[in-house]
PDB file of C-alpha atoms in Angstrom:
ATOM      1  CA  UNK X   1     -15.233  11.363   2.227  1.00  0.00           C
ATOM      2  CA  UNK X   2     -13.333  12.477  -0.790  1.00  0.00           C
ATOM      3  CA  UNK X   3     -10.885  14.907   1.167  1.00  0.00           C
ATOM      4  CA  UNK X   4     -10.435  11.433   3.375  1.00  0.00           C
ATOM      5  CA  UNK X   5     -10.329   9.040   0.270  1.00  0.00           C
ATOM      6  CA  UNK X   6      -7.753  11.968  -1.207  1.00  0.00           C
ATOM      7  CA  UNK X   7      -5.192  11.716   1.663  1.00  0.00           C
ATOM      8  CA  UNK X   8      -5.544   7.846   1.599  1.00  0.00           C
ATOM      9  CA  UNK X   9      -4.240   7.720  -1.905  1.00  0.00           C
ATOM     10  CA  UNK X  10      -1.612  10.217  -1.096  1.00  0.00           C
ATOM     11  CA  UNK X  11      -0.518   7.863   1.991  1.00  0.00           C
ATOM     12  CA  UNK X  12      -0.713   5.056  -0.160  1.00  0.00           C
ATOM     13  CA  UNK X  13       1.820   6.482  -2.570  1.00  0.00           C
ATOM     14  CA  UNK X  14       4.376   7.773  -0.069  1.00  0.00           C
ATOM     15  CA  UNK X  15       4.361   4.130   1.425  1.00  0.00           C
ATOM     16  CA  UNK X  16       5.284   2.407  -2.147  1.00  0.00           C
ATOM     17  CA  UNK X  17       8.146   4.343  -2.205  1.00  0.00           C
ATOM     18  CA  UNK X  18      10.610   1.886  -1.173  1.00  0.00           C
ATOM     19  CA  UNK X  19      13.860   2.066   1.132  1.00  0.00           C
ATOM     20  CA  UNK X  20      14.903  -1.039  -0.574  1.00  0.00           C
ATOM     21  CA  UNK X  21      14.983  -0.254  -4.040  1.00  0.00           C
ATOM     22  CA  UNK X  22      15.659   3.517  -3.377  1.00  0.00           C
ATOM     23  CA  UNK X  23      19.356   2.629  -1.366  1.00  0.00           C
ATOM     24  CA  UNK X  24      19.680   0.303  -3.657  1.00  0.00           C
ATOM     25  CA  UNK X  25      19.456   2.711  -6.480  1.00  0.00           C
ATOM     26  CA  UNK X  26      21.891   4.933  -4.822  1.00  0.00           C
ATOM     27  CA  UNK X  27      24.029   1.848  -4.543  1.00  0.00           C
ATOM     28  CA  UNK X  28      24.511   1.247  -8.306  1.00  0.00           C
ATOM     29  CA  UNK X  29      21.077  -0.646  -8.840  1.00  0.00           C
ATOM     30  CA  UNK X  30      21.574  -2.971  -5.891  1.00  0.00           C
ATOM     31  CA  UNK X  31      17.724  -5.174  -5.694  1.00  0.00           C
ATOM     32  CA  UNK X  32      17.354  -6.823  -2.679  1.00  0.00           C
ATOM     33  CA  UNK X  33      14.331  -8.475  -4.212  1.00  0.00           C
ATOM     34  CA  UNK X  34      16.990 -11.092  -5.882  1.00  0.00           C
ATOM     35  CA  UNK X  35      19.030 -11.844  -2.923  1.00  0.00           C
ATOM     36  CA  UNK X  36      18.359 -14.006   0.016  1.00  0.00           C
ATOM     37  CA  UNK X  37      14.744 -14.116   1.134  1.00  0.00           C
ATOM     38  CA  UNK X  38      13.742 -11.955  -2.047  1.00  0.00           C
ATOM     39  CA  UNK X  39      11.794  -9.644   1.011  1.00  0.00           C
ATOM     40  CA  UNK X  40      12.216  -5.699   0.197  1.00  0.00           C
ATOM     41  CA  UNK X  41      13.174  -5.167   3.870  1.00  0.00           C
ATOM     42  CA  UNK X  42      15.463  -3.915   6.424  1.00  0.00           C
ATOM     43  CA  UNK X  43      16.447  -7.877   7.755  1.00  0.00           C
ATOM     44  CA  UNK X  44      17.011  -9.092   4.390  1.00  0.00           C
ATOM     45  CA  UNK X  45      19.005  -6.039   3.289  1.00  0.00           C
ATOM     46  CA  UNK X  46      21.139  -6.545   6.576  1.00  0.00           C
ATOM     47  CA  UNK X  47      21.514 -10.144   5.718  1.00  0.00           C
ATOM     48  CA  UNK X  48      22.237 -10.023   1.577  1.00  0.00           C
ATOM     49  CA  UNK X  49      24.442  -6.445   1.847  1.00  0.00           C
ATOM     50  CA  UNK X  50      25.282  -5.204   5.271  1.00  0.00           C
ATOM     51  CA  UNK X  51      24.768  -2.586   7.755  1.00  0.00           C
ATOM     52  CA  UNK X  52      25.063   0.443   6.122  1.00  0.00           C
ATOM     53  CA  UNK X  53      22.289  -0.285   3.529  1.00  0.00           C
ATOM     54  CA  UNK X  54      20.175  -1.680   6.025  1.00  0.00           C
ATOM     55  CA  UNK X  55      20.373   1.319   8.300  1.00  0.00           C
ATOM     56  CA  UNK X  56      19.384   3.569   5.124  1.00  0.00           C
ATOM     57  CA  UNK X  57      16.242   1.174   3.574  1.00  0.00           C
ATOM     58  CA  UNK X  58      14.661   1.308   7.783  1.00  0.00           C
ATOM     59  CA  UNK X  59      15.203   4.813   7.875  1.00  0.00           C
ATOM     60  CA  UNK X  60      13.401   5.300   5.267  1.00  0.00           C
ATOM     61  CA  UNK X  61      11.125   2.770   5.466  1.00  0.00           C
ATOM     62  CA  UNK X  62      10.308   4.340   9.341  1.00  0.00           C
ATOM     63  CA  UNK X  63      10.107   7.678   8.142  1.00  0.00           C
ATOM     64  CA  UNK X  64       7.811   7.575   5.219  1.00  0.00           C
ATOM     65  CA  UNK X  65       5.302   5.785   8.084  1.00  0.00           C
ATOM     66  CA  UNK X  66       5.807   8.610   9.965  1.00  0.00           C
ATOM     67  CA  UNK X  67       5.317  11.388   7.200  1.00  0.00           C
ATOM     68  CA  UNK X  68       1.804   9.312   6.403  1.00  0.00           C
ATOM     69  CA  UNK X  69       0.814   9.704   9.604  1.00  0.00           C
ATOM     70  CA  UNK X  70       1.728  13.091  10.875  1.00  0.00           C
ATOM     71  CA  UNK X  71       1.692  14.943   8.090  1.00  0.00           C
ATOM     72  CA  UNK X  72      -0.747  14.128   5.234  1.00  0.00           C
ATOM     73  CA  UNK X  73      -3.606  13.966   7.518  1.00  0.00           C
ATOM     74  CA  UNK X  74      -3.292  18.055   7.932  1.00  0.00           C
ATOM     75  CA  UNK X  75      -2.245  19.121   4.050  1.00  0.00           C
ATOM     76  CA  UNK X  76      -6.091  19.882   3.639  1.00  0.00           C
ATOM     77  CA  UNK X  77      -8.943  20.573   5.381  1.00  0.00           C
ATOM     78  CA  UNK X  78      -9.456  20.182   9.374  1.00  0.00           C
ATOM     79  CA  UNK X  79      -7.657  17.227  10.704  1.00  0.00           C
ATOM     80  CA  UNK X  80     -10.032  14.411  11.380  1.00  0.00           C
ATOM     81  CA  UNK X  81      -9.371  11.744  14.722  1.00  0.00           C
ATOM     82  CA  UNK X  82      -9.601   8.667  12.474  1.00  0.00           C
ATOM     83  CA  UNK X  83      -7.892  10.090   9.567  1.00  0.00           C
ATOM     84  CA  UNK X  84      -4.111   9.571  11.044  1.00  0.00           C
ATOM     85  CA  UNK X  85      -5.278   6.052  11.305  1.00  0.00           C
ATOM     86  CA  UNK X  86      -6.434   5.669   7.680  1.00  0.00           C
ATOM     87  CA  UNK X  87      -3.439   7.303   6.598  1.00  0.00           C
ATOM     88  CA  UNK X  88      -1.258   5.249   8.650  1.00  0.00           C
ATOM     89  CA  UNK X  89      -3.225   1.697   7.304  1.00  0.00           C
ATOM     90  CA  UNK X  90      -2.258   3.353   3.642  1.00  0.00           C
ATOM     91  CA  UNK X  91       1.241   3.630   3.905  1.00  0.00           C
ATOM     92  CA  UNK X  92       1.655   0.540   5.317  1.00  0.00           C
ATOM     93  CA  UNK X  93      -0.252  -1.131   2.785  1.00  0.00           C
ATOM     94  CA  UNK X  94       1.372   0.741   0.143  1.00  0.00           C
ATOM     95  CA  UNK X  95       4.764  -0.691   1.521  1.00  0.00           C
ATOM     96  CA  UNK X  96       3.433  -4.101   1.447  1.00  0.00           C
ATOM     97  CA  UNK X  97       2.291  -3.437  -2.409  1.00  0.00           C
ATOM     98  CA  UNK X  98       3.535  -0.935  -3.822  1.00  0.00           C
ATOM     99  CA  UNK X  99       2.643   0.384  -7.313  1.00  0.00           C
ATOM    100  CA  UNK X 100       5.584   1.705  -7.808  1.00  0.00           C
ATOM    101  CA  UNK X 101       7.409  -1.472  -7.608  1.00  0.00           C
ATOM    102  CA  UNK X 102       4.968  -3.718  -9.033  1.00  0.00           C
ATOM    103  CA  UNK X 103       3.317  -4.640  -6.142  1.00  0.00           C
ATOM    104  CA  UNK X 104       5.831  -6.740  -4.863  1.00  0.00           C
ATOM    105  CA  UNK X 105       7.421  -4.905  -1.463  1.00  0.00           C
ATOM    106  CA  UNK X 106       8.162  -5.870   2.138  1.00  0.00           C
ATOM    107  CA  UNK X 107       6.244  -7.303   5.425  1.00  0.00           C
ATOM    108  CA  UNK X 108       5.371  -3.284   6.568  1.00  0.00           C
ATOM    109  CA  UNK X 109       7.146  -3.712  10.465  1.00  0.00           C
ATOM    110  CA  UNK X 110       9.099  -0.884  10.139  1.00  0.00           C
ATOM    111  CA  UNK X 111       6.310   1.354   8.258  1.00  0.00           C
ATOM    112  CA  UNK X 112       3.993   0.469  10.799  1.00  0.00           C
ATOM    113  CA  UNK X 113       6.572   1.139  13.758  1.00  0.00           C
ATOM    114  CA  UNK X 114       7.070   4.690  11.941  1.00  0.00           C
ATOM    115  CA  UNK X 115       3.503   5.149  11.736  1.00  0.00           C
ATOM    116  CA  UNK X 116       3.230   4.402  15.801  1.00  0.00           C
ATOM    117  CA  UNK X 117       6.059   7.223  16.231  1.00  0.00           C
ATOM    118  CA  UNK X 118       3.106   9.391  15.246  1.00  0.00           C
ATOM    119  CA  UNK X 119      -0.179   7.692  16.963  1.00  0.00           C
ATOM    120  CA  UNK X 120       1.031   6.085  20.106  1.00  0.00           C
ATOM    121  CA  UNK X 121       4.567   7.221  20.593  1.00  0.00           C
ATOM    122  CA  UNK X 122       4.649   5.715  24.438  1.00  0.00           C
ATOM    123  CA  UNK X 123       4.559   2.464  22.301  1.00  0.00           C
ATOM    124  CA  UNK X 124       8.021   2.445  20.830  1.00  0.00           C
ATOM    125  CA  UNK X 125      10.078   1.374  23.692  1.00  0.00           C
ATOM    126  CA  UNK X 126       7.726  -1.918  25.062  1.00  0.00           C
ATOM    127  CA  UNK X 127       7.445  -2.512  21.061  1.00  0.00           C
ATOM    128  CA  UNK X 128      11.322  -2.674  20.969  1.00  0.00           C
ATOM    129  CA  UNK X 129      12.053  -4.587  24.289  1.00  0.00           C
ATOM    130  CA  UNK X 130       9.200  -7.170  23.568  1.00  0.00           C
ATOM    131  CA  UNK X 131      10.712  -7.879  19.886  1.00  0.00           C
ATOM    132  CA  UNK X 132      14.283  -8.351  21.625  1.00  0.00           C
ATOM    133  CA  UNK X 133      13.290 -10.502  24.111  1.00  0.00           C
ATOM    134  CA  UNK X 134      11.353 -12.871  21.744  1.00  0.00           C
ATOM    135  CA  UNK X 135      14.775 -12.232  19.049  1.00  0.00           C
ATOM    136  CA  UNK X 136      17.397 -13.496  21.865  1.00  0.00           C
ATOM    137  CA  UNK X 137      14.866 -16.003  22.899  1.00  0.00           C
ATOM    138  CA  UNK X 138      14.021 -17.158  19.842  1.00  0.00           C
ATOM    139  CA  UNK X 139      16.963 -16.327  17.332  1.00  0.00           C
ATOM    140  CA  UNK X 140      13.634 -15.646  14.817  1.00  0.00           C
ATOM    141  CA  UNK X 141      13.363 -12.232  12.975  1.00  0.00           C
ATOM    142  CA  UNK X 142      10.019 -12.827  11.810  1.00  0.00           C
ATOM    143  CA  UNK X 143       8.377 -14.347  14.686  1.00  0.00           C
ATOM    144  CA  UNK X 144       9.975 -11.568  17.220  1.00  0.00           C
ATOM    145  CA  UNK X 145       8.325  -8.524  14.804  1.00  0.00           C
ATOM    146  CA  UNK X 146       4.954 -10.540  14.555  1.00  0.00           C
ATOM    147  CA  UNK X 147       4.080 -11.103  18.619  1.00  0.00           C
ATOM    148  CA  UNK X 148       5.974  -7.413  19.128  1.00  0.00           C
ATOM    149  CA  UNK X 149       3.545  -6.217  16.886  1.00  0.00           C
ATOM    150  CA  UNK X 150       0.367  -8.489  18.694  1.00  0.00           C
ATOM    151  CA  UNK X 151       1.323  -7.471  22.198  1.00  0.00           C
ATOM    152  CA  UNK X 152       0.313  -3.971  21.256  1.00  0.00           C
ATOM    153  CA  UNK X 153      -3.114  -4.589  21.030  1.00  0.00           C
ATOM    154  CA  UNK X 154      -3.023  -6.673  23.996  1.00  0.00           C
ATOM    155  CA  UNK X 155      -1.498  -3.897  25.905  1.00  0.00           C
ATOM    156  CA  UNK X 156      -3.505  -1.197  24.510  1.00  0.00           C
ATOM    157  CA  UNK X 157      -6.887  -4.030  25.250  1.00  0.00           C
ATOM    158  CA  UNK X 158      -5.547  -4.247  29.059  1.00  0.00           C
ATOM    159  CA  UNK X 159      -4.678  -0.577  29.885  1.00  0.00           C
ATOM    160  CA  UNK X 160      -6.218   2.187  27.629  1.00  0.00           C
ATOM    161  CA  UNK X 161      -9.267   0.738  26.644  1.00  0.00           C
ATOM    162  CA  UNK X 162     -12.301   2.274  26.365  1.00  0.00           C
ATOM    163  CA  UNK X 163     -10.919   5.574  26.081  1.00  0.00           C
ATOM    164  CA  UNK X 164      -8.329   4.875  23.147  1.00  0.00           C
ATOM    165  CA  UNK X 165     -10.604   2.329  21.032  1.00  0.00           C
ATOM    166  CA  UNK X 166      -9.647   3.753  17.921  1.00  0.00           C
ATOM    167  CA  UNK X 167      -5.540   2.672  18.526  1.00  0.00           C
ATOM    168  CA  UNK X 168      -6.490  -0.050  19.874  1.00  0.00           C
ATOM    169  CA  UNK X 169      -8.740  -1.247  16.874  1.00  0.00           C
ATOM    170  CA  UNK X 170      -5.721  -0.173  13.930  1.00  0.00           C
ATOM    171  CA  UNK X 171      -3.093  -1.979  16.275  1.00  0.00           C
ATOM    172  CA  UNK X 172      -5.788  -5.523  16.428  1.00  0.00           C
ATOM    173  CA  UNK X 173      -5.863  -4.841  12.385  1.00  0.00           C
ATOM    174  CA  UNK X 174      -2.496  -4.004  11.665  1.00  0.00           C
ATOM    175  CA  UNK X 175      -1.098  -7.347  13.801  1.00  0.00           C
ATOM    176  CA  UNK X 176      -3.355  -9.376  11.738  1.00  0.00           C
ATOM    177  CA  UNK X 177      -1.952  -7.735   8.449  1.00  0.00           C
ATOM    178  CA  UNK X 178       1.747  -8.887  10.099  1.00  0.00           C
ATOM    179  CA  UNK X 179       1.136 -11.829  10.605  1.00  0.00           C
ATOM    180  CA  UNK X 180      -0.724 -12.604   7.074  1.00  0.00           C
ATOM    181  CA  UNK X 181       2.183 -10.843   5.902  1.00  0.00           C
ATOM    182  CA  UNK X 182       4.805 -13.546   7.731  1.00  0.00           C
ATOM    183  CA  UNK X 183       3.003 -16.391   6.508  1.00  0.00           C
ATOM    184  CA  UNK X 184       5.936 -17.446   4.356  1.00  0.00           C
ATOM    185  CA  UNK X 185       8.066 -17.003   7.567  1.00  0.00           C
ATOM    186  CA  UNK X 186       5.873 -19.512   9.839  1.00  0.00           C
ATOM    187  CA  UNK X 187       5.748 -21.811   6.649  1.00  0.00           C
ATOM    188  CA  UNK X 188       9.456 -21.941   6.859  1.00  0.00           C
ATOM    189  CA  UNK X 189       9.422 -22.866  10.952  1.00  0.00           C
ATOM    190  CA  UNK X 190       7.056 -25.585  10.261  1.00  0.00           C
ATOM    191  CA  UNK X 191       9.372 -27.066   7.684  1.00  0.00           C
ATOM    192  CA  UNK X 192      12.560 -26.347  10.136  1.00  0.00           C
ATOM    193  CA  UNK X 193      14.091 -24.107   7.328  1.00  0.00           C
ATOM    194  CA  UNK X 194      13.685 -20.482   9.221  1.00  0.00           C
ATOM    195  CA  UNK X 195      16.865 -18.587   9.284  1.00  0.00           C
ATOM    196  CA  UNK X 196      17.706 -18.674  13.155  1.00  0.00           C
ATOM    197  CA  UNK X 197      20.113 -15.985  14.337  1.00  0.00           C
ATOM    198  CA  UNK X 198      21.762 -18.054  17.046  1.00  0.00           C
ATOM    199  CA  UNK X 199      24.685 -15.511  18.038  1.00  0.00           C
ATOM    200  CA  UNK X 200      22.018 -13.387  19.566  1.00  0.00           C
ATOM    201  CA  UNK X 201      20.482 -16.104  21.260  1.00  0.00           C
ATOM    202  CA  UNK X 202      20.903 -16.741  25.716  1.00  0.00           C
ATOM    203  CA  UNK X 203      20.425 -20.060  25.415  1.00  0.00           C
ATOM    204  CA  UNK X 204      22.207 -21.450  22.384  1.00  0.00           C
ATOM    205  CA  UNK X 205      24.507 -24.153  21.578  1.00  0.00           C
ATOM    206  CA  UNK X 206      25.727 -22.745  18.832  1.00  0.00           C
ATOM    207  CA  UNK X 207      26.355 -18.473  19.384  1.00  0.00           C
ATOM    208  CA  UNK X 208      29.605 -18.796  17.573  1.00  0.00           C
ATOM    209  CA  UNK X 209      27.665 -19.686  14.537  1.00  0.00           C
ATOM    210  CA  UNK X 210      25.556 -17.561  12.286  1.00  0.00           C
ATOM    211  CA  UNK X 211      22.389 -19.659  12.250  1.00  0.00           C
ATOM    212  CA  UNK X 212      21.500 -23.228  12.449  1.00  0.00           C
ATOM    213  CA  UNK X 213      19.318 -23.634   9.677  1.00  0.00           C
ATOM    214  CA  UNK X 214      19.234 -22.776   6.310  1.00  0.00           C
ATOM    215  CA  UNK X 215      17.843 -19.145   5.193  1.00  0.00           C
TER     216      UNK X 215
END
């Protein structure tokens, strides 16, 4: 319990290390956290700076999921089924509130889709294509990441279980967490004030424009 409660914390840490406010420190103390949607993430660094920075904060926002996952589950002691799980749920959570950053970080999508590089990398792909279809559907950044992130456990509910239970019960939680973590962003589509990206849209009035509604 204490090795497991030890590699938690350790998870924990790596995932308040933000991309955000790390690229932005390499950018001459850019903060995300004042611009646009105020979110630490990869959409609203695309949105408030550009490409370039946004590339760097979901690289390293993917990779520290990643490094939680696959690596600090074996630094001590025999490696434990459920522990890449915990460690996963950690850095995730550590994204979301960091202590680092006082506690104030991002929505976790592209921790979490690091952290599935590691426990269910057959998921990337239908995780990607499912969040693109709902994005040129849709035009909506938030609601494409939260039903890409529920149709995992969906999937993994139709085709794996009983035999991968364990994925299939982190992926259930970690949806939940998503969408509790987009309330702001359903909020916002209730009041008609969601940014809507309608240049990637198929079936949009408007795909010479930005968006149609106010960020």
């Amino acid at each position: 319990m204490l090795e497991l409660g030890v590699k938690f914390l350790i998870s924990y840490f790596i995932g308040s290390l933000m991309g955000a406010i790390i690229v932005g420190k390499l950018r001459g103390g850019v903060d995300i956290r004042t611009m646009g949607s105020g979110n630490a993430g990869g959409t609203n660094a695309l949105r408030s700076v550009g490409f370039t920075f946004a590339l760097g904060v979901v690289i390293i926002d993917v990779g520290k999921g990643a490094l939680a996952a696959g690596w600090v589950p074996g630094l001590v002691g025999a490696m434990q089924d459920h522990v890449p799980l915990w460690c996963g749920f950690a850095a995730v959570f550590g994204h979301c509130y960091p202590v680092w950053h006082g506690f104030r970080g991002g929505k976790g999508a592209a921790t979490l889709i690091g952290t599935f590089i590691v426990l269910g990398p057959e998921l990337i792909l239908p995780i990607i294509l499912v969040w693109a279809w709902v994005l040129v559907m849709s035009g909506y950044v938030g609601l494409s990441t939260m039903i890409a992130a529920s149709s995992v456990p969906v999937w993994l509910g139709i085709t794996r279980l009983p035999e991968d239970q364990p994925l299939f019960i982190y992926s259930a939680i970690m949806a939940l967490y998503v969408i509790r973590w987009h309330r702001s962003n359903i909020q916002r589509m209730r009041e008609g004030a969601e940014h809507r990206n309608t240049r990637v849209m198929l079936f949009s009035g408007h795909r010479g424009a930005a968006n149609d509604e106010r960020s």
